[in-house]
Short mmCIF file of C-alpha atoms and ligand atoms in Angstrom, two decimals:
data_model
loop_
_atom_site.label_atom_id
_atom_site.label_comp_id
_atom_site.label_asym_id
_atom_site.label_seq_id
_atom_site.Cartn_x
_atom_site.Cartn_y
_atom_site.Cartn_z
CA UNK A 573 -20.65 -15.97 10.65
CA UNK A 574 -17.03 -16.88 11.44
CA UNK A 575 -15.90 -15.07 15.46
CA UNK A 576 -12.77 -13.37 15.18
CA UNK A 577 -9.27 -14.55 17.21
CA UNK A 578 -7.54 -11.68 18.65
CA UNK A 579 -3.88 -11.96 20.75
CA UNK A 580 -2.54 -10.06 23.32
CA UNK A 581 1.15 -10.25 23.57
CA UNK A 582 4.05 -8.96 25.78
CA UNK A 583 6.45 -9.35 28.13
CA UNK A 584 6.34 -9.17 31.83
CA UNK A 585 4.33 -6.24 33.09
CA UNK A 586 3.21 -5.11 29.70
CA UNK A 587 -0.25 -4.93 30.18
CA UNK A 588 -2.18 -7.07 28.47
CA UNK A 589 -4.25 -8.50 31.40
CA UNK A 590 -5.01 -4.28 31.83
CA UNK A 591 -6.23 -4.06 28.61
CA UNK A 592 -7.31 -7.09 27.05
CA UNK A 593 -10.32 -6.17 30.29
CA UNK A 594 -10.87 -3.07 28.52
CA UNK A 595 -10.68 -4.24 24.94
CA UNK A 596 -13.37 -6.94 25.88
CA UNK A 597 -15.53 -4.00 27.55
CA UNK A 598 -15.55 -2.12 24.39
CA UNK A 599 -16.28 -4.75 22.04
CA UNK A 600 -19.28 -5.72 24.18
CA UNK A 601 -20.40 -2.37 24.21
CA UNK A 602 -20.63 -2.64 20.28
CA UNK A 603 -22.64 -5.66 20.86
CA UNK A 604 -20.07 -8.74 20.10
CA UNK A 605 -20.29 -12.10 22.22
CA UNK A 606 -16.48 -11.94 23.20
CA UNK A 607 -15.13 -15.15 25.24
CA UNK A 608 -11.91 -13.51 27.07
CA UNK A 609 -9.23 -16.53 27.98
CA UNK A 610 -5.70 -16.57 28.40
CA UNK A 611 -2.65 -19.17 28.08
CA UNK A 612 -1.54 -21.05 29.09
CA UNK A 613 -5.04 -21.67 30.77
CA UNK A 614 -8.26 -21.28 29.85
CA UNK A 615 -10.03 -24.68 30.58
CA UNK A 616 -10.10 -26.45 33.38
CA UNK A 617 -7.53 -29.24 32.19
CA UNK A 618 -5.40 -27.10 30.38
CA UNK A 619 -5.47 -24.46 33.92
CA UNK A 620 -4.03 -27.29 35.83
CA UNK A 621 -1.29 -27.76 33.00
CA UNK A 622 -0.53 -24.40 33.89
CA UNK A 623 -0.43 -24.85 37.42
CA UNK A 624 2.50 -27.17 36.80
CA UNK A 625 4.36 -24.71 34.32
CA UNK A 626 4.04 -21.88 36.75
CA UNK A 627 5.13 -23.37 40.16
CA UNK A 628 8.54 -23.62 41.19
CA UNK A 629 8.85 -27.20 42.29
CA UNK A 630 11.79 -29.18 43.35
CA UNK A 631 11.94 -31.21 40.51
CA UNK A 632 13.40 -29.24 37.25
CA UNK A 633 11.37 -28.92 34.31
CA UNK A 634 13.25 -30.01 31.36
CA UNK A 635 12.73 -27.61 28.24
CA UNK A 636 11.33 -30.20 26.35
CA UNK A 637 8.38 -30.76 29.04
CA UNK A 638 8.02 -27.42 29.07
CA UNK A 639 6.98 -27.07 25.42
CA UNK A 640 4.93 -30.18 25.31
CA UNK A 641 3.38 -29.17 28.41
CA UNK A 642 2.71 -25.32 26.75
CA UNK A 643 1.10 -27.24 23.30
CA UNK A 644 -1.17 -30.15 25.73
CA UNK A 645 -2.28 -27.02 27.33
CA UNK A 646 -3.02 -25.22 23.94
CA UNK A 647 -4.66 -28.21 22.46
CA UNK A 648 -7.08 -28.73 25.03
CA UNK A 649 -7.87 -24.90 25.06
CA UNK A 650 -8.04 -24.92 21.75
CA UNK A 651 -10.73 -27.73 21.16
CA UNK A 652 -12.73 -27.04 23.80
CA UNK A 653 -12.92 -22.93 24.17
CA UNK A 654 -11.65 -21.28 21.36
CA UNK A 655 -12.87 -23.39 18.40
CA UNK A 656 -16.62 -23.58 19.38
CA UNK A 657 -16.06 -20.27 20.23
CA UNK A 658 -15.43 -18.84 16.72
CA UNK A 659 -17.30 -21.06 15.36
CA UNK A 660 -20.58 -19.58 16.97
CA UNK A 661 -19.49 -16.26 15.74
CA UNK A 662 -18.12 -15.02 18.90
CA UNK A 663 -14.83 -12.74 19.09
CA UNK A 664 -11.95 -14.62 21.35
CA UNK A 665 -9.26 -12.60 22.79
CA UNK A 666 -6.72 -14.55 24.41
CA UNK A 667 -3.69 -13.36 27.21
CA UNK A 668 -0.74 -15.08 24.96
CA UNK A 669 -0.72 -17.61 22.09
CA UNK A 670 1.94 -19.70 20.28
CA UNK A 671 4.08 -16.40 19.57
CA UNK A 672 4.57 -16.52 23.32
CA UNK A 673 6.18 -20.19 23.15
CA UNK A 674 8.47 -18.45 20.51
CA UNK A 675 9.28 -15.89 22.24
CA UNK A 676 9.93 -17.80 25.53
CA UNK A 677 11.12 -20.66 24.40
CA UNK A 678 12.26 -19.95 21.74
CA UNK A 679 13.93 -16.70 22.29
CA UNK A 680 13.97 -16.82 26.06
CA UNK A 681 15.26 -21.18 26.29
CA UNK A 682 16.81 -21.41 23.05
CA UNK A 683 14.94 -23.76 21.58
CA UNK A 684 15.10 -24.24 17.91
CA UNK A 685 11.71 -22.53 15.67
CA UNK A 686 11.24 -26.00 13.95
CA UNK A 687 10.67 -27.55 16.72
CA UNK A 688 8.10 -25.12 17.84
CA UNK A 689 6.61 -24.84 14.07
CA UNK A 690 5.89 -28.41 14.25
CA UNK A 691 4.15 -28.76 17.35
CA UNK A 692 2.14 -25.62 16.22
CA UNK A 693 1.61 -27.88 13.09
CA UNK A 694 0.27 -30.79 14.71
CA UNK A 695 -1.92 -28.92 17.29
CA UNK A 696 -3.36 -25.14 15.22
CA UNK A 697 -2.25 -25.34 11.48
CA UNK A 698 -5.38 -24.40 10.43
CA UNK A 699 -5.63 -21.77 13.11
CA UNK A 700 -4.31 -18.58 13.45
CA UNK A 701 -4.64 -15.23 15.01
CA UNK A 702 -6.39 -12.58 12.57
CA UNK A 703 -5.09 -10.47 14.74
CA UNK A 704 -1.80 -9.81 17.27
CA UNK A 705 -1.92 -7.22 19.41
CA UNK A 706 2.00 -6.96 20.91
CA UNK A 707 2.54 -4.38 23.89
CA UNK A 708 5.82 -3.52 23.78
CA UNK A 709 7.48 -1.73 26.67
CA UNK A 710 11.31 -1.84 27.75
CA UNK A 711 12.34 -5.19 30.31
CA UNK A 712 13.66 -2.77 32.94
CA UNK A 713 9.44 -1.14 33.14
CA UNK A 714 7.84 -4.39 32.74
CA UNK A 715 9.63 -5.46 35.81
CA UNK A 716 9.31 -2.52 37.47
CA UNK A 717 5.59 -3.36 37.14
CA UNK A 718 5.66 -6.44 37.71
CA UNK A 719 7.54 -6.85 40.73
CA UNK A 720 5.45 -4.18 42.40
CA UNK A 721 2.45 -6.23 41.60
CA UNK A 722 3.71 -9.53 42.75
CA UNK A 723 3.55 -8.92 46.75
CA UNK A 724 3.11 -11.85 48.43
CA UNK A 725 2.67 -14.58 46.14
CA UNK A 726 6.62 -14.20 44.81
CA UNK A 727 8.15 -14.57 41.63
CA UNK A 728 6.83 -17.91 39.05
CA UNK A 729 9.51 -19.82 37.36
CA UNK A 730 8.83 -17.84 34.73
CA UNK A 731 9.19 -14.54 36.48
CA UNK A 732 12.37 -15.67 38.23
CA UNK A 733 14.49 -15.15 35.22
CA UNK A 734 16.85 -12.90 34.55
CA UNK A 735 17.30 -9.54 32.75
CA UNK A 736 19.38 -10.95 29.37
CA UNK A 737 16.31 -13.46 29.09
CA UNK A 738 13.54 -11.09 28.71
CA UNK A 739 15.61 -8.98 26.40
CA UNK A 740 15.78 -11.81 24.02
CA UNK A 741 11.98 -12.72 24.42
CA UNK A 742 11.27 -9.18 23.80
CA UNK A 743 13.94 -9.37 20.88
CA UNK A 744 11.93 -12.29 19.71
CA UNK A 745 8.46 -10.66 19.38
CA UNK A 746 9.48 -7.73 17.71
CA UNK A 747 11.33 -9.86 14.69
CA UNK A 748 7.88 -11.58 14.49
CA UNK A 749 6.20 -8.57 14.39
CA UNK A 750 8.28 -7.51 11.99
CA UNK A 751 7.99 -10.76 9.68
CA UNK A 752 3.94 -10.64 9.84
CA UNK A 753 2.70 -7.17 9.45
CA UNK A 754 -0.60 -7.87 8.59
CA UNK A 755 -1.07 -9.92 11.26
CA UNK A 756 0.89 -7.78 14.00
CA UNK A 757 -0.13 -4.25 15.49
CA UNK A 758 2.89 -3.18 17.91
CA UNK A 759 1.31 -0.91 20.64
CA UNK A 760 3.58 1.33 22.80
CA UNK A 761 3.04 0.10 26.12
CA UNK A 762 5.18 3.02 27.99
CA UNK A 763 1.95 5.72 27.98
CA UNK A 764 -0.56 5.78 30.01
CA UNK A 765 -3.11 2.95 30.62
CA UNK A 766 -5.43 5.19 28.54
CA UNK A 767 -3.04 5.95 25.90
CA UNK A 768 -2.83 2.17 25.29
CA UNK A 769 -5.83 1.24 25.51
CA UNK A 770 -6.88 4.21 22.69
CA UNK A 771 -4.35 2.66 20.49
CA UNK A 772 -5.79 -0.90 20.70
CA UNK A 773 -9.06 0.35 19.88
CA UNK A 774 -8.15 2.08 16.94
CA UNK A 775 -6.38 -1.46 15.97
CA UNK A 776 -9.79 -3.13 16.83
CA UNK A 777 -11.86 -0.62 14.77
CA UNK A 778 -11.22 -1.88 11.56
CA UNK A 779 -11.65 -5.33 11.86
CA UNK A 780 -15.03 -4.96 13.47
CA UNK A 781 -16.22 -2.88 11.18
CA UNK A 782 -14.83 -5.62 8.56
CA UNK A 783 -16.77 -7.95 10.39
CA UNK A 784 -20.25 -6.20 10.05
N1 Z5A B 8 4.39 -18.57 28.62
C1 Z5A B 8 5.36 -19.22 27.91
O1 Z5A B 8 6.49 -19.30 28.36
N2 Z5A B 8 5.04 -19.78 26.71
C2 Z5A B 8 3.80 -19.74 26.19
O2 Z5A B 8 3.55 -20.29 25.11
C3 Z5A B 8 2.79 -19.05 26.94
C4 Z5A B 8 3.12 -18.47 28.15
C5 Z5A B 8 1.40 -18.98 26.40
C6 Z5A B 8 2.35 -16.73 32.26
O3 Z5A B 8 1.87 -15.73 31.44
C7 Z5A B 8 3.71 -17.16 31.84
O4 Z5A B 8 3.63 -18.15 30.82
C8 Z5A B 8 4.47 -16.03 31.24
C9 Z5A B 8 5.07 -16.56 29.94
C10 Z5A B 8 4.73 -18.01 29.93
N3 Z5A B 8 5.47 -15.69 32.16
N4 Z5A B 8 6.06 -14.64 32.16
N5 Z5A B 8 6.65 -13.74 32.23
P1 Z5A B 8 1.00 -14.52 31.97
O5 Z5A B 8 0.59 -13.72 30.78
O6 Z5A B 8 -0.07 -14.99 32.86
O7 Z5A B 8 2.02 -13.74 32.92
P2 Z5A B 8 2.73 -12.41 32.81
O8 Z5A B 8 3.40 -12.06 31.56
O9 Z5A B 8 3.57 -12.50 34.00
O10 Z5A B 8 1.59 -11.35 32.85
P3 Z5A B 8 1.64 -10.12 33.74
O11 Z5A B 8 2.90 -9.92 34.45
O12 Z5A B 8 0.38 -10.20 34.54
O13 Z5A B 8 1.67 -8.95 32.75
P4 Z5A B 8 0.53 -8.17 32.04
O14 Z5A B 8 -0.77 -8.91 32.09
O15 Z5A B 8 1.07 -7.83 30.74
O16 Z5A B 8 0.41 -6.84 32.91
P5 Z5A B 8 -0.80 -6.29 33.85
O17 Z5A B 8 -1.11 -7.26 34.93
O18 Z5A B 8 -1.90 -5.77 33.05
O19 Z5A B 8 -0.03 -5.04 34.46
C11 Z5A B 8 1.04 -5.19 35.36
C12 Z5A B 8 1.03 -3.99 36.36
O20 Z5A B 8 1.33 -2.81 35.64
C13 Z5A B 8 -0.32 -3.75 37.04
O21 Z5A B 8 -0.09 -3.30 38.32
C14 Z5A B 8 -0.95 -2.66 36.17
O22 Z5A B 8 -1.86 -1.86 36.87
C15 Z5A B 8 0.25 -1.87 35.74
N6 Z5A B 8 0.11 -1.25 34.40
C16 Z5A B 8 -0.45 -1.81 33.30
N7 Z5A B 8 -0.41 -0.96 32.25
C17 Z5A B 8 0.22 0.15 32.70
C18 Z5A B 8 0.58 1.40 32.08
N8 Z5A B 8 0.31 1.65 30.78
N9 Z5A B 8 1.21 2.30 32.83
C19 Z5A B 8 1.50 2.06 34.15
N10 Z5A B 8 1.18 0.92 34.80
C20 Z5A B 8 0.56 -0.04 34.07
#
């Protein structure tokens, strides 16, 4: 039987790397063969693309590279993790997916949605989350979070941005939450850790049990 392809979404701080942990713990307990990845990432090829999209080199990164580089990445990850993955009937949650390249560069760059819907054409049209779990929380807490995390390492090119920028990529993933319902649970990431992570179980719950 056909795995199941579960996102974690959210901005800066949100989270997800918290509790997509504990949402793989929990679904293992219930006996499911989960693979947990993240983007972009994943593979070793497409961890080295991200190596390039995360370090703040001398050279600027056009917006263009930066979306090709995001859907190589995805590609790669894609054929060689996720695919066989579901296709052996195990459950794949993933750290972002192609609603983060809308939300980023989309909503964060600017960058037209046709643009991204036909790269997401070329490289996943047949694949797509069943479901999207978005932790929302507002820009001023993620960063909060964030930036007390960060310590030594320092900011990524993405986390050097400012403010206005990840109010519009949060902007962004609530209007696609809001245009795909059924594929979208929105998860208040302001409570606790345990608060959230009760609330993505109970969004879990149901498709497990659908897939039994
Ligand atoms: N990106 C893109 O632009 N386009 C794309 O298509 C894709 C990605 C796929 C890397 O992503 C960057 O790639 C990302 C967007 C871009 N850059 N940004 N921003 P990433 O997911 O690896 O990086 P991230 O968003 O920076 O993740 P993060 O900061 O690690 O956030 P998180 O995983 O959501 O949070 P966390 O590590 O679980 O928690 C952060 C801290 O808060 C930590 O100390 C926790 O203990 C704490 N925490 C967590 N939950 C709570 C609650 N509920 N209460 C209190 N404290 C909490």
């Amino acid at each position: 039987m056909r795995g199941r392809f579960v996102t974690f979404e959210g901005g800066e701080g949100a989270g997800k790397s918290t509790q997509i942990a504990r949402a793989a713990e929990w679904l293992r307990a219930r006996g499911v063969e989960v693979v947990l990845t993240r983007e972009p990432g994943g593979t070793p090829r497409a961890e080295r693309l991200r190596t390039i999209l995360l370090e703040r080199g001398a050279e600027p990164m056009p917006q263009s590279c930066e979306l090709l580089l995001m859907f190589a990445a995805r590609a790669t990850h894609l054929e060689n993790l996720v695919r066989p993955a579901i296709a052996r009937g195990a459950w794949v949650l993933c750290d972002r997916f192609t609603d983060a390249t809308y939300a980023y560069q989309g909503g964060g760059r600017g960058l037209p949605s046709e643009q991204i819907d036909a790269l997401a054409g070329i490289v996943h049209a047949d694949l797509w989350p069943d479901l999207t779990l978005l932790i929302d929380l507002p820009v001023d807490a993620g960063l909060a979070r964030a930036s007390s995390r960060n310590g030594a390492h320092g900011p990524d090119r993405f986390e050097s941005e400012q403010q206005a920028f990840f109010e519009r990529v949060r902007a962004t993933y609530l209007e696609r939450a809001q245009a795909e319902p059924a594929r979208f649970r929105v998860i208040d990431g302001s409570r606790s850790i345990d608060a959230v992570t009760g609330a993505i179980e109970a969004a879990l719950a149901p498709l497990l049990e659908a897939s039994r």
